[in-house]
Short mmCIF file of C-alpha atoms and ligand atoms in Angstrom, two decimals:
data_model
loop_
_atom_site.label_atom_id
_atom_site.label_comp_id
_atom_site.label_asym_id
_atom_site.label_seq_id
_atom_site.Cartn_x
_atom_site.Cartn_y
_atom_site.Cartn_z
CA MET A 23 18.93 -13.22 37.11
CA ARG A 24 17.27 -10.15 38.74
CA LYS A 25 16.27 -8.92 35.42
CA ILE A 26 14.58 -12.30 34.64
CA LYS A 27 12.81 -12.25 38.03
CA LYS A 28 11.77 -8.78 37.44
CA MET A 29 10.27 -9.82 34.12
CA VAL A 30 8.60 -12.80 35.49
CA ALA A 31 7.13 -10.50 38.29
CA PHE A 32 5.90 -8.31 35.60
CA ALA A 33 4.35 -11.00 33.65
CA MET A 34 2.45 -12.17 36.70
CA ALA A 35 1.33 -8.78 37.31
CA LEU A 36 0.02 -8.45 33.90
CA PHE A 37 -1.89 -11.47 34.42
CA MET A 38 -3.56 -10.31 37.49
CA LEU A 39 -4.49 -7.16 35.79
CA VAL A 40 -6.25 -9.25 33.63
CA PRO A 41 -7.60 -11.31 36.07
CA SER A 42 -9.98 -12.06 34.42
CA SER A 43 -10.43 -14.15 32.85
CA LEU A 44 -10.14 -17.18 33.69
CA PHE A 45 -12.12 -18.20 31.22
CA ALA A 46 -12.79 -17.59 27.70
CA SER A 47 -11.32 -15.20 25.90
CA SER A 48 -13.96 -13.12 24.80
CA HIS A 49 -16.62 -15.24 23.11
CA ARG A 50 -20.02 -13.66 23.74
CA GLU A 51 -18.75 -11.87 26.80
CA ALA A 52 -20.64 -8.54 26.60
CA PRO A 53 -24.47 -8.06 26.42
CA ILE A 54 -24.34 -6.10 23.14
CA THR A 55 -21.99 -8.39 21.27
CA ALA A 56 -23.76 -11.51 22.52
CA LEU A 57 -26.57 -10.14 20.26
CA ASP A 58 -24.29 -9.13 17.46
CA ARG A 59 -22.18 -12.02 16.62
CA THR A 60 -20.53 -10.81 13.43
CA ALA A 61 -19.02 -7.93 15.35
CA ASP A 62 -18.06 -10.03 18.38
CA ILE A 63 -14.31 -10.10 18.74
CA THR A 64 -13.15 -13.45 20.10
CA ASP A 65 -9.38 -12.98 20.30
CA TRP A 66 -6.72 -10.59 19.45
CA TYR A 67 -3.15 -11.61 18.86
CA ALA A 68 0.06 -9.64 18.07
CA PHE A 69 3.67 -11.18 17.96
CA VAL A 70 6.89 -10.89 16.14
CA SER A 71 6.68 -13.26 13.25
CA TYR A 72 8.44 -16.63 14.03
CA ASP A 73 10.31 -16.71 10.78
CA HIS A 74 10.54 -13.08 10.00
CA PRO A 75 11.95 -11.29 13.12
CA ASP A 76 11.66 -7.98 11.33
CA ARG A 77 7.98 -8.20 10.97
CA VAL A 78 4.91 -8.25 13.33
CA THR A 79 1.82 -10.52 12.74
CA MET A 80 -1.58 -9.44 14.09
CA ILE A 81 -4.64 -11.71 14.09
CA LEU A 82 -8.19 -10.40 14.64
CA ASN A 83 -10.77 -13.22 15.33
CA VAL A 84 -14.48 -12.58 15.19
CA ASP A 85 -17.77 -14.49 15.29
CA PRO A 86 -17.58 -17.26 17.93
CA PHE A 87 -18.48 -20.86 17.94
CA LEU A 88 -18.98 -21.40 14.27
CA GLU A 89 -20.45 -24.87 13.82
CA PRO A 90 -18.58 -26.19 10.75
CA SER A 91 -21.70 -27.91 9.27
CA ASN A 92 -23.89 -24.91 9.57
CA GLY A 93 -24.98 -24.35 5.85
CA PRO A 94 -26.15 -23.19 3.52
CA ASN A 95 -24.66 -19.75 4.07
CA TYR A 96 -21.86 -20.63 6.34
CA PHE A 97 -20.09 -17.76 7.68
CA PRO A 98 -19.32 -14.64 5.51
CA PHE A 99 -17.61 -11.64 7.09
CA ASP A 100 -20.24 -8.76 7.64
CA PRO A 101 -19.87 -6.11 4.92
CA ASN A 102 -21.48 -3.59 7.34
CA VAL A 103 -18.76 -3.91 9.83
CA LEU A 104 -15.54 -1.89 9.74
CA TYR A 105 -12.71 -4.37 11.06
CA GLU A 106 -9.68 -2.69 12.44
CA MET A 107 -6.18 -3.35 13.88
CA LYS A 108 -4.87 -0.26 15.81
CA VAL A 109 -1.25 0.33 16.96
CA ASP A 110 -0.07 3.04 19.38
CA ASN A 111 3.70 3.78 18.93
CA ASN A 112 4.33 6.67 21.31
CA GLN A 113 3.06 5.61 24.71
CA ASP A 114 -0.09 7.87 24.72
CA GLY A 115 -2.60 5.09 24.46
CA VAL A 116 -3.95 6.48 21.16
CA GLU A 117 -3.57 4.67 17.84
CA ASP A 118 -1.07 6.08 15.39
CA VAL A 119 -1.30 3.41 12.64
CA THR A 120 -4.62 1.66 11.81
CA PHE A 121 -5.30 -1.00 9.50
CA GLN A 122 -8.89 -1.18 8.15
CA PHE A 123 -10.75 -4.04 6.41
CA ARG A 124 -13.94 -3.99 4.56
CA PHE A 125 -15.72 -6.85 2.82
CA THR A 126 -18.05 -7.15 -0.25
CA THR A 127 -20.19 -10.12 -0.83
CA GLU A 128 -21.20 -11.43 -4.36
CA ILE A 129 -23.61 -14.09 -5.13
CA ARG A 130 -22.29 -15.57 -8.26
CA GLN A 131 -25.05 -18.22 -8.85
CA PRO A 132 -28.18 -16.67 -7.62
CA ASP A 133 -30.40 -19.59 -8.56
CA LEU A 134 -28.61 -21.97 -6.33
CA PHE A 135 -30.10 -22.96 -3.04
CA THR A 136 -26.69 -22.94 -1.29
CA GLY A 137 -23.49 -20.66 -1.21
CA PHE A 138 -21.20 -23.62 -2.15
CA VAL A 139 -21.65 -26.61 -4.49
CA GLY A 140 -19.23 -28.91 -6.41
CA GLY A 141 -18.73 -32.34 -7.81
CA ILE A 142 -22.51 -32.56 -8.78
CA ALA A 143 -24.92 -31.36 -11.36
CA GLY A 144 -22.08 -30.71 -13.84
CA ILE A 145 -20.58 -28.21 -11.47
CA PRO A 146 -16.80 -29.05 -10.74
CA PRO A 147 -15.48 -29.36 -7.20
CA ILE A 148 -14.42 -25.93 -5.86
CA THR A 149 -10.59 -25.92 -6.07
CA ALA A 150 -9.94 -22.26 -6.64
CA LEU A 151 -11.07 -18.88 -5.29
CA ASP A 152 -11.22 -17.30 -8.74
CA GLY A 153 -11.43 -18.55 -12.39
CA SER A 154 -11.54 -22.11 -13.42
CA GLY A 155 -12.42 -24.40 -10.38
CA SER A 156 -14.29 -21.53 -8.67
CA GLU A 157 -17.65 -21.98 -10.53
CA GLY A 158 -19.33 -23.57 -7.51
CA LEU A 159 -18.19 -20.72 -5.15
CA SER A 160 -21.45 -18.87 -5.43
CA LEU A 161 -21.17 -16.81 -2.15
CA ARG A 162 -17.80 -15.23 -2.57
CA GLN A 163 -16.25 -12.27 -0.56
CA ASN A 164 -13.45 -9.91 -1.48
CA TYR A 165 -11.95 -7.29 0.79
CA THR A 166 -9.77 -4.20 0.95
CA VAL A 167 -6.88 -3.48 3.30
CA THR A 168 -6.31 0.24 4.04
CA MET A 169 -3.63 1.79 6.28
CA VAL A 170 -4.48 5.03 8.03
CA LYS A 171 -1.34 6.98 9.18
CA ASN A 172 -1.19 10.71 9.99
CA GLY A 173 -4.66 11.21 8.82
CA LYS A 174 -3.79 9.80 5.37
CA SER A 175 -5.46 6.59 4.02
CA THR A 176 -3.44 4.34 1.71
CA SER A 177 -4.70 1.18 -0.02
CA LEU A 178 -2.45 -1.85 0.66
CA ASN A 179 -4.18 -4.00 -1.76
CA ASN A 180 -1.43 -3.31 -4.47
CA GLY A 181 -3.88 -3.65 -7.31
CA LYS A 182 -4.92 -7.17 -6.28
CA THR A 183 -8.44 -8.51 -5.63
CA LEU A 184 -8.30 -10.23 -2.31
CA PHE A 185 -10.64 -13.13 -1.84
CA ALA A 186 -11.78 -14.46 1.69
CA VAL A 187 -11.43 -18.19 2.21
CA PRO A 188 -14.89 -19.85 2.73
CA SER A 189 -15.63 -22.30 5.35
CA ASN A 190 -14.67 -25.96 4.68
CA VAL A 191 -18.01 -27.39 3.43
CA GLY A 192 -16.75 -30.93 3.11
CA PRO A 193 -14.71 -33.25 0.74
CA LEU A 194 -17.04 -33.64 -2.23
CA THR A 195 -17.54 -29.94 -2.55
CA MET A 196 -13.93 -28.90 -1.62
CA PRO A 197 -11.67 -32.00 -2.10
CA ASP A 198 -8.38 -30.03 -1.50
CA TYR A 199 -9.27 -27.54 1.23
CA GLN A 200 -5.75 -26.93 2.16
CA SER A 201 -5.09 -25.61 -1.17
CA LEU A 202 -7.92 -23.19 -0.98
CA PHE A 203 -6.56 -22.11 2.47
CA ASN A 204 -3.21 -21.40 0.84
CA GLN A 205 -4.64 -19.53 -2.08
CA GLY A 206 -6.13 -17.13 0.62
CA ILE A 207 -2.60 -15.96 1.48
CA PHE A 208 -1.82 -12.74 -0.53
CA GLU A 209 1.62 -11.09 -0.85
CA LEU A 210 0.96 -7.51 -1.14
CA GLY A 211 4.67 -6.41 -1.62
CA ASN A 212 6.90 -4.59 0.79
CA GLY A 213 6.84 -7.45 3.27
CA VAL A 214 3.11 -7.21 3.67
CA ARG A 215 1.11 -10.41 3.83
CA VAL A 216 -2.74 -10.81 4.45
CA PHE A 217 -5.28 -13.61 4.94
CA ALA A 218 -8.94 -13.60 5.68
CA GLY A 219 -11.35 -16.38 5.99
CA THR A 220 -13.07 -18.98 8.15
CA VAL A 221 -10.51 -21.02 10.12
CA ASP A 222 -10.21 -23.48 13.17
CA ASP A 223 -10.61 -21.38 16.20
CA PRO A 224 -7.08 -21.52 17.88
CA PHE A 225 -8.53 -20.54 21.32
CA PHE A 226 -8.66 -23.46 23.98
CA ILE A 227 -10.57 -23.61 27.22
CA ASP A 228 -12.64 -25.95 29.37
CA LEU A 229 -15.47 -23.38 29.06
CA GLY A 230 -18.09 -25.74 30.56
CA ALA A 231 -16.12 -26.25 33.82
CA ALA A 232 -15.14 -22.71 34.08
CA PHE A 233 -18.59 -21.28 34.12
CA ASP A 234 -20.02 -24.16 36.21
CA SER A 235 -18.58 -22.06 39.01
CA LEU A 236 -15.00 -23.17 38.50
CA ASN A 237 -16.03 -26.92 38.67
CA PHE A 238 -12.79 -28.18 36.85
CA ARG A 239 -11.92 -31.72 36.29
CA MET A 240 -9.09 -31.83 38.85
CA GLY A 241 -11.21 -30.11 41.36
CA VAL A 242 -13.04 -26.89 42.07
CA GLY A 243 -10.75 -24.03 41.38
CA GLY A 244 -8.63 -25.96 38.98
CA VAL A 245 -5.02 -26.60 40.46
CA LEU A 246 -2.90 -28.71 38.08
CA PRO A 247 -0.71 -31.50 39.38
CA ALA A 248 2.87 -30.83 38.65
CA ALA A 249 3.28 -33.35 35.86
CA GLU A 250 0.20 -32.01 34.11
CA ASP A 251 1.27 -28.41 34.53
CA ALA A 252 4.70 -29.44 32.95
CA ASP A 253 3.04 -31.04 29.90
CA ASP A 254 2.46 -28.66 26.98
CA THR A 255 1.57 -31.42 24.55
CA HIS A 256 -1.63 -33.02 25.98
CA ASN A 257 -5.07 -31.93 27.02
CA TYR A 258 -6.48 -33.35 30.29
CA ALA A 259 -9.86 -31.73 29.98
CA PRO A 260 -12.25 -31.22 26.99
CA ASP A 261 -11.61 -28.06 25.00
CA ALA A 262 -15.05 -26.44 24.58
CA VAL A 263 -13.81 -24.68 21.24
CA ALA A 264 -12.43 -27.86 19.73
CA GLY A 265 -13.79 -28.40 16.18
CA PHE A 266 -15.49 -24.97 16.03
CA ASN A 267 -14.46 -22.49 13.48
CA VAL A 268 -14.02 -18.64 13.80
CA ASN A 269 -13.49 -15.86 11.17
CA SER A 270 -10.02 -14.59 11.14
CA ILE A 271 -8.18 -11.69 9.65
CA VAL A 272 -4.25 -11.99 9.74
CA LEU A 273 -2.02 -9.22 8.60
CA GLU A 274 1.83 -9.34 8.62
CA VAL A 275 3.75 -6.02 8.27
CA PRO A 276 7.37 -4.87 8.68
CA ILE A 277 8.03 -3.49 12.06
CA THR A 278 9.22 -0.37 10.37
CA MET A 279 5.56 0.35 9.24
CA LEU A 280 4.55 0.47 12.89
CA THR A 281 7.31 2.08 14.99
CA VAL A 282 7.22 5.87 15.61
CA ASP A 283 10.23 6.68 13.60
CA GLY A 284 10.05 3.87 10.94
CA LYS A 285 13.11 2.04 12.39
CA ILE A 286 13.78 -1.16 14.14
CA HIS A 287 14.86 -0.81 17.71
CA GLY A 288 16.53 -3.00 20.31
CA ALA A 289 14.51 -4.20 23.25
CA GLY A 290 15.96 -1.58 25.54
CA ASP A 291 14.60 1.29 23.54
CA LYS A 292 11.00 2.47 24.46
CA GLN A 293 10.52 2.94 20.60
CA ALA A 294 10.57 -0.81 20.19
CA VAL A 295 7.34 -1.09 22.22
CA ILE A 296 3.85 -0.83 20.62
CA GLY A 297 0.56 -1.11 21.98
CA THR A 298 -2.12 -2.90 20.00
CA TYR A 299 -5.83 -3.57 19.91
CA GLY A 300 -8.50 -4.83 17.56
CA ALA A 301 -11.87 -3.14 16.99
CA THR A 302 -15.18 -3.57 15.22
CA SER A 303 -17.43 -0.70 14.27
CA ARG A 304 -20.69 -0.05 12.51
CA HIS A 305 -22.57 2.84 11.06
CA HIS A 306 -24.97 4.60 13.36
CA ILE A 307 -27.87 3.55 11.20
CA THR A 308 -28.10 0.90 8.55
CA VAL A 309 -31.36 0.40 6.47
CA ARG A 310 -31.63 -3.02 5.05
CA ARG A 311 -33.35 -2.96 1.68
CA SER A 312 -32.67 -6.39 0.25
CA PRO A 313 -32.40 -7.25 -2.67
CA ASN A 314 -31.33 -3.57 -3.10
CA PRO A 315 -28.04 -2.52 -1.38
CA GLU A 316 -28.23 -1.28 2.20
CA GLN A 317 -28.05 2.29 3.07
CA ASP A 318 -25.66 3.41 5.82
CA VAL A 319 -26.18 6.73 7.70
CA GLY A 320 -23.82 8.42 9.92
CA PRO A 321 -20.31 7.78 11.21
CA PHE A 322 -18.93 4.51 12.42
CA GLN A 323 -19.55 3.74 16.07
CA GLN A 324 -17.23 1.22 17.91
CA ILE A 325 -18.97 -1.99 18.81
CA GLN A 326 -16.07 -3.87 20.51
CA ARG A 327 -12.50 -3.88 21.09
CA GLU A 328 -9.84 -6.25 22.53
CA GLY A 329 -6.44 -5.65 23.86
CA ASN A 330 -5.39 -7.98 26.55
CA PRO A 331 -7.31 -11.32 26.52
CA LEU A 332 -10.19 -11.75 29.06
CA ILE A 333 -10.20 -8.34 30.37
CA ASN A 334 -13.70 -7.64 29.36
CA GLU A 335 -14.66 -11.27 29.99
CA LEU A 336 -13.71 -11.55 33.70
CA ILE A 337 -12.51 -8.30 35.09
CA ILE A 338 -15.15 -5.79 33.87
CA GLY A 339 -18.56 -5.93 35.56
CA THR A 340 -21.39 -6.90 33.51
CA GLY A 341 -23.11 -3.52 33.93
CA SER A 342 -19.99 -1.86 32.40
CA LYS A 343 -19.04 -4.28 29.75
CA ASP A 344 -20.86 -2.56 26.97
CA ARG A 345 -19.32 0.89 27.98
CA PHE A 346 -15.96 -0.85 27.92
CA SER A 347 -16.55 -2.25 24.51
CA MET A 348 -17.50 1.16 22.93
CA ASP A 349 -14.95 3.42 24.69
CA ASP A 350 -11.30 3.91 23.66
CA PRO A 351 -8.40 2.52 25.62
CA LYS A 352 -7.14 5.88 26.59
CA ASN A 353 -10.11 6.32 28.83
CA ASP A 354 -9.65 3.16 30.79
CA ALA A 355 -8.80 4.79 33.95
CA GLN A 356 -12.61 4.78 34.63
CA PHE A 357 -12.30 0.96 34.87
CA SER A 358 -9.26 0.99 37.26
CA ASN A 359 -11.36 -0.28 40.23
CA PHE A 360 -12.20 -3.50 38.38
CA PHE A 361 -8.38 -4.10 37.95
CA LEU A 362 -7.38 -3.13 41.50
CA ASN A 363 -10.06 -5.25 43.31
CA PRO A 364 -10.70 -8.24 40.94
CA VAL A 365 -13.77 -10.11 41.98
CA LEU A 366 -12.27 -13.41 40.79
CA ALA A 367 -9.33 -13.18 43.35
CA GLY A 368 -12.11 -13.29 46.08
CA VAL A 369 -13.58 -16.28 44.41
CA PHE A 370 -10.17 -18.04 44.51
CA SER A 371 -9.72 -17.05 48.10
CA SER A 372 -13.15 -18.57 49.03
CA ILE A 373 -12.10 -22.02 47.90
CA GLY A 374 -8.54 -21.89 49.69
CA ILE A 375 -6.31 -20.57 46.99
CA PRO A 376 -3.98 -18.06 48.49
CA VAL A 377 -4.38 -14.66 46.91
CA ALA A 378 -2.64 -11.36 47.08
CA PRO A 379 -4.29 -8.60 49.21
CA ASN A 380 -5.99 -5.69 47.73
CA PRO A 381 -5.36 -3.09 46.18
CA ARG A 382 -3.85 -4.99 43.34
CA ASN A 383 -1.59 -2.30 41.88
CA ASP A 384 0.51 -5.22 40.45
CA LEU A 385 -2.23 -5.60 37.76
CA LEU A 386 -1.79 -2.11 36.46
CA ILE A 387 1.44 -3.20 34.81
CA LEU A 388 -0.74 -4.83 32.10
CA ALA A 389 -2.28 -1.41 31.34
CA GLN A 390 0.64 0.78 31.27
CA TYR A 391 4.06 1.01 29.42
CA GLU A 392 6.46 -0.18 32.06
CA PRO A 393 9.31 -2.69 32.56
CA PRO A 394 9.83 -5.55 31.90
CA ILE A 395 7.78 -5.36 28.59
CA CYS A 396 9.08 -1.82 28.01
CA PRO A 397 12.53 -1.71 29.90
CA GLY A 398 13.15 1.66 28.17
CA CYS A 399 10.24 3.27 29.55
CA GLY A 400 10.72 5.78 32.47
CA PRO A 401 8.26 7.18 34.88
CA GLY A 402 7.09 9.69 32.36
CA ASP A 403 6.46 7.15 29.67
CA THR A 404 3.76 4.98 31.31
CA GLY A 405 0.82 6.69 29.45
CA PRO A 406 -2.65 6.42 30.73
CA VAL A 407 -4.24 3.23 31.93
CA ALA A 408 -5.21 1.64 28.70
CA ASP A 409 -6.11 -1.81 27.85
CA LEU A 410 -3.61 -2.54 24.91
CA LEU A 411 -1.73 -5.84 24.10
CA ARG A 412 1.79 -4.43 24.31
CA LEU A 413 4.41 -5.91 22.23
CA ASN A 414 8.28 -5.33 22.48
CA THR A 415 9.25 -5.82 18.98
CA GLY A 416 13.01 -5.83 19.94
CA ILE A 417 12.49 -9.22 21.84
CA ALA A 418 13.37 -11.92 19.27
CA PRO A 419 10.74 -14.63 18.56
CA THR A 420 11.13 -17.94 20.31
CA PRO A 421 11.73 -20.75 17.91
CA VAL A 422 8.59 -22.89 17.38
CA GLY A 423 9.81 -25.98 19.23
CA SER A 424 10.96 -23.94 22.32
CA GLN A 425 7.86 -21.95 22.82
CA LYS A 426 5.97 -22.49 26.17
CA ARG A 427 2.30 -22.37 26.72
CA LEU A 428 2.83 -20.28 29.84
CA GLY A 429 4.79 -17.70 27.84
CA PHE A 430 6.51 -15.14 29.93
CA LEU A 431 5.65 -16.95 33.22
CA ALA A 432 7.81 -19.89 31.85
CA GLY A 433 10.69 -17.58 30.75
CA ASP A 434 9.62 -17.57 27.18
CA LEU A 435 9.81 -13.83 26.74
CA ALA A 436 8.29 -13.73 23.33
CA GLY A 437 5.01 -14.98 24.83
CA TYR A 438 2.04 -13.34 26.51
CA PRO A 439 1.85 -10.78 28.12
CA ASN A 440 4.66 -9.53 25.69
CA GLY A 441 2.27 -9.69 22.80
CA ARG A 442 0.19 -12.84 22.48
CA ARG A 443 0.69 -16.06 20.17
CA PRO A 444 -1.86 -18.55 19.51
CA ILE A 445 -0.01 -21.12 21.52
CA ASP A 446 -0.14 -18.92 24.71
CA ASP A 447 -2.36 -20.39 27.34
CA VAL A 448 -3.94 -17.15 28.62
CA VAL A 449 -6.54 -18.98 30.70
CA ASP A 450 -3.84 -20.43 33.00
CA ILE A 451 -1.62 -17.35 32.82
CA SER A 452 -4.39 -14.86 33.58
CA SER A 453 -5.80 -17.00 36.44
CA ARG A 454 -2.42 -17.20 38.09
CA ALA A 455 -1.94 -13.46 37.68
CA VAL A 456 -5.28 -12.83 39.33
CA ALA A 457 -4.27 -14.94 42.31
CA GLY A 458 -1.10 -12.90 42.67
CA ILE A 459 1.94 -14.79 41.10
CA LEU A 460 3.24 -11.35 40.02
CA VAL A 461 3.27 -10.23 43.66
CA ASP A 462 5.02 -13.30 45.08
CA PRO A 463 5.46 -16.48 43.01
CA LEU A 464 6.01 -18.49 46.34
CA LYS A 465 3.04 -17.25 48.22
CA PHE A 466 0.60 -16.65 45.44
CA GLY A 467 1.90 -19.02 42.82
CA THR A 468 -0.69 -21.77 42.80
CA PRO A 469 -0.61 -23.52 39.44
CA ILE A 470 -4.16 -22.78 38.62
CA GLY A 471 -5.26 -24.13 35.29
CA ASP A 472 -8.21 -25.79 33.40
CA GLY A 473 -6.39 -28.86 32.00
CA VAL A 474 -6.74 -27.69 28.49
CA GLN A 475 -3.13 -26.97 27.39
CA LEU A 476 -3.29 -26.46 23.66
CA ASN A 477 -5.44 -26.14 20.63
CA SER A 478 -5.98 -29.90 19.48
CA GLU A 479 -6.09 -28.87 15.82
CA GLY A 480 -2.55 -27.49 16.26
CA TYR A 481 -0.97 -24.25 15.04
CA GLY A 482 0.62 -23.00 11.89
CA THR A 483 4.34 -22.46 12.22
CA THR A 484 4.44 -19.70 9.52
CA PHE A 485 2.01 -17.19 8.31
CA PRO A 486 -0.95 -17.12 8.82
CA TYR A 487 -0.19 -19.26 11.94
CA ILE A 488 -3.77 -20.57 12.29
CA MET A 489 -5.10 -23.90 10.92
CA PRO A 490 -7.73 -24.41 8.18
CA ALA A 491 -11.43 -24.64 9.01
CA ASN A 492 -12.70 -27.83 10.36
CA SER A 493 -14.81 -29.76 7.89
CA GLY A 494 -18.46 -29.39 7.77
CA ARG A 495 -19.36 -32.91 6.90
CA ASN A 496 -16.62 -34.64 8.81
CA GLY A 497 -16.27 -32.21 11.82
CA HIS A 498 -16.45 -33.17 15.47
CA HIS A 499 -16.07 -31.78 18.90
CA ILE A 500 -14.29 -34.35 21.12
CA GLY A 501 -12.13 -34.00 24.17
CA PRO A 502 -10.84 -36.12 27.04
CA GLY A 503 -13.57 -37.67 29.07
CA GLN A 504 -16.06 -37.36 26.15
CA ALA A 505 -17.61 -39.99 24.07
CA GLY A 506 -15.21 -40.96 21.11
CA CYS A 507 -12.20 -40.24 23.16
CA THR A 508 -11.49 -43.60 24.57
CA GLY A 509 -8.57 -46.14 24.56
CA GLN A 510 -6.00 -43.48 25.39
CA PRO A 511 -4.11 -43.49 28.67
CA THR A 512 -5.98 -41.64 31.35
CA GLY A 513 -8.58 -40.66 28.61
CA ILE A 514 -6.22 -38.28 26.93
CA CYS A 515 -7.04 -37.51 23.35
CA PRO A 516 -4.27 -37.62 20.95
CA VAL A 517 -3.63 -33.99 19.85
CA ASN A 518 -3.03 -34.60 16.18
CA1 CA B 1 -0.04 7.11 20.07
CA1 CA B 2 -9.59 -25.22 17.73
CA1 CA B 3 -5.22 -23.88 29.94
#
């Protein structure tokens, strides 16, 4: 019991560190990436695979608020961006294993006015990513997966050409989009799977209320009634991201590829715990010479990174967001003041929500290797203050039907902040952490929440865990209280 309490306390602390965020994960949160959307990381996830407890799945989502109908080019990945997933396995905050993704674009029908056509003009519907049935797939991308370990780069493609899944244009052009989605899952051998493509954005939040100075549907500040807080299956407020797509790279690898000694460890061993983050980078200089190939000059420079959700969004001051985006996690001590004196806590206090007093050392638990996520870490193992999404690979995944949106706070130890799954309601979790639930759940445990409890498009229960892209022709953005969402008790939209 004491251990559970300690873990809950830790979880809360984590949240506070993150205090941030209350509000969106990281969609357009920093000045530079607000202008550079293809390099803008929206969310980063890492968790033990639900159906393969010996593997870890990592999801890097980029390019926010993709309106499904936005043709004719839709949403290719950026060939000039280096997309990376980074893993620290020895508690020093520096990556030891990196997975790199690079995309190449081909225009297969250069005389067409659109990137995608099918079921018209003698061109068959798009039913395949390659070969017969792919004729109408004019704008097509393939990509490489490279692992960097001990300074050595290894291709993981295993001789395969990997195609990214295009956005869902509509039923005439792509009559069986689920099949295209499935064709985008590639088995690379040795327990490695990869997927890249445009998908439904799994993030969920009442963004409009959050940034209207916390003007939530249940009142300013957003405090959930007990019955709503206990309901993980309905939304009580509109999800601003509903019906929008995002570009996603999903990689599943054996835990043995990530740990420091290549072995699987129990939860009590510090070697079971990894620190992860996603990053995007560009060359120092790129000269665009269309239709000739672009010319890149100089080394890669990091544009953005994300470890814990919402850190840059709400914790880091606007004047420091770009610096935070471009720096390495191991240097995050420079931002400690943002963590220890979160502005958002003061906002909560101003509207009558009890908050823990400063300095908020409880929040530092999110930024270092400590119990309860790393019960095997002693005082000498904390490492530097570093915004990494830490995952104890020795903690078994929670079965799909038993997962809780409040994750660790609800006793679901395989959820955020022990890694992060798409189902985890990081807005509610982080808000409560900011208020101080990790310090004292009785005094500072106000059930803060935005009323959006889940992704209305659902979740996958196996790799790649996300849902196919919303349809361009038939897409919509509807939530409780909005036109088109009527006839339901209390205006609650059905979730499926
Ligand atoms: Ca390291
Ligand atoms: Ca969604
Ligand atoms: Ca929520």
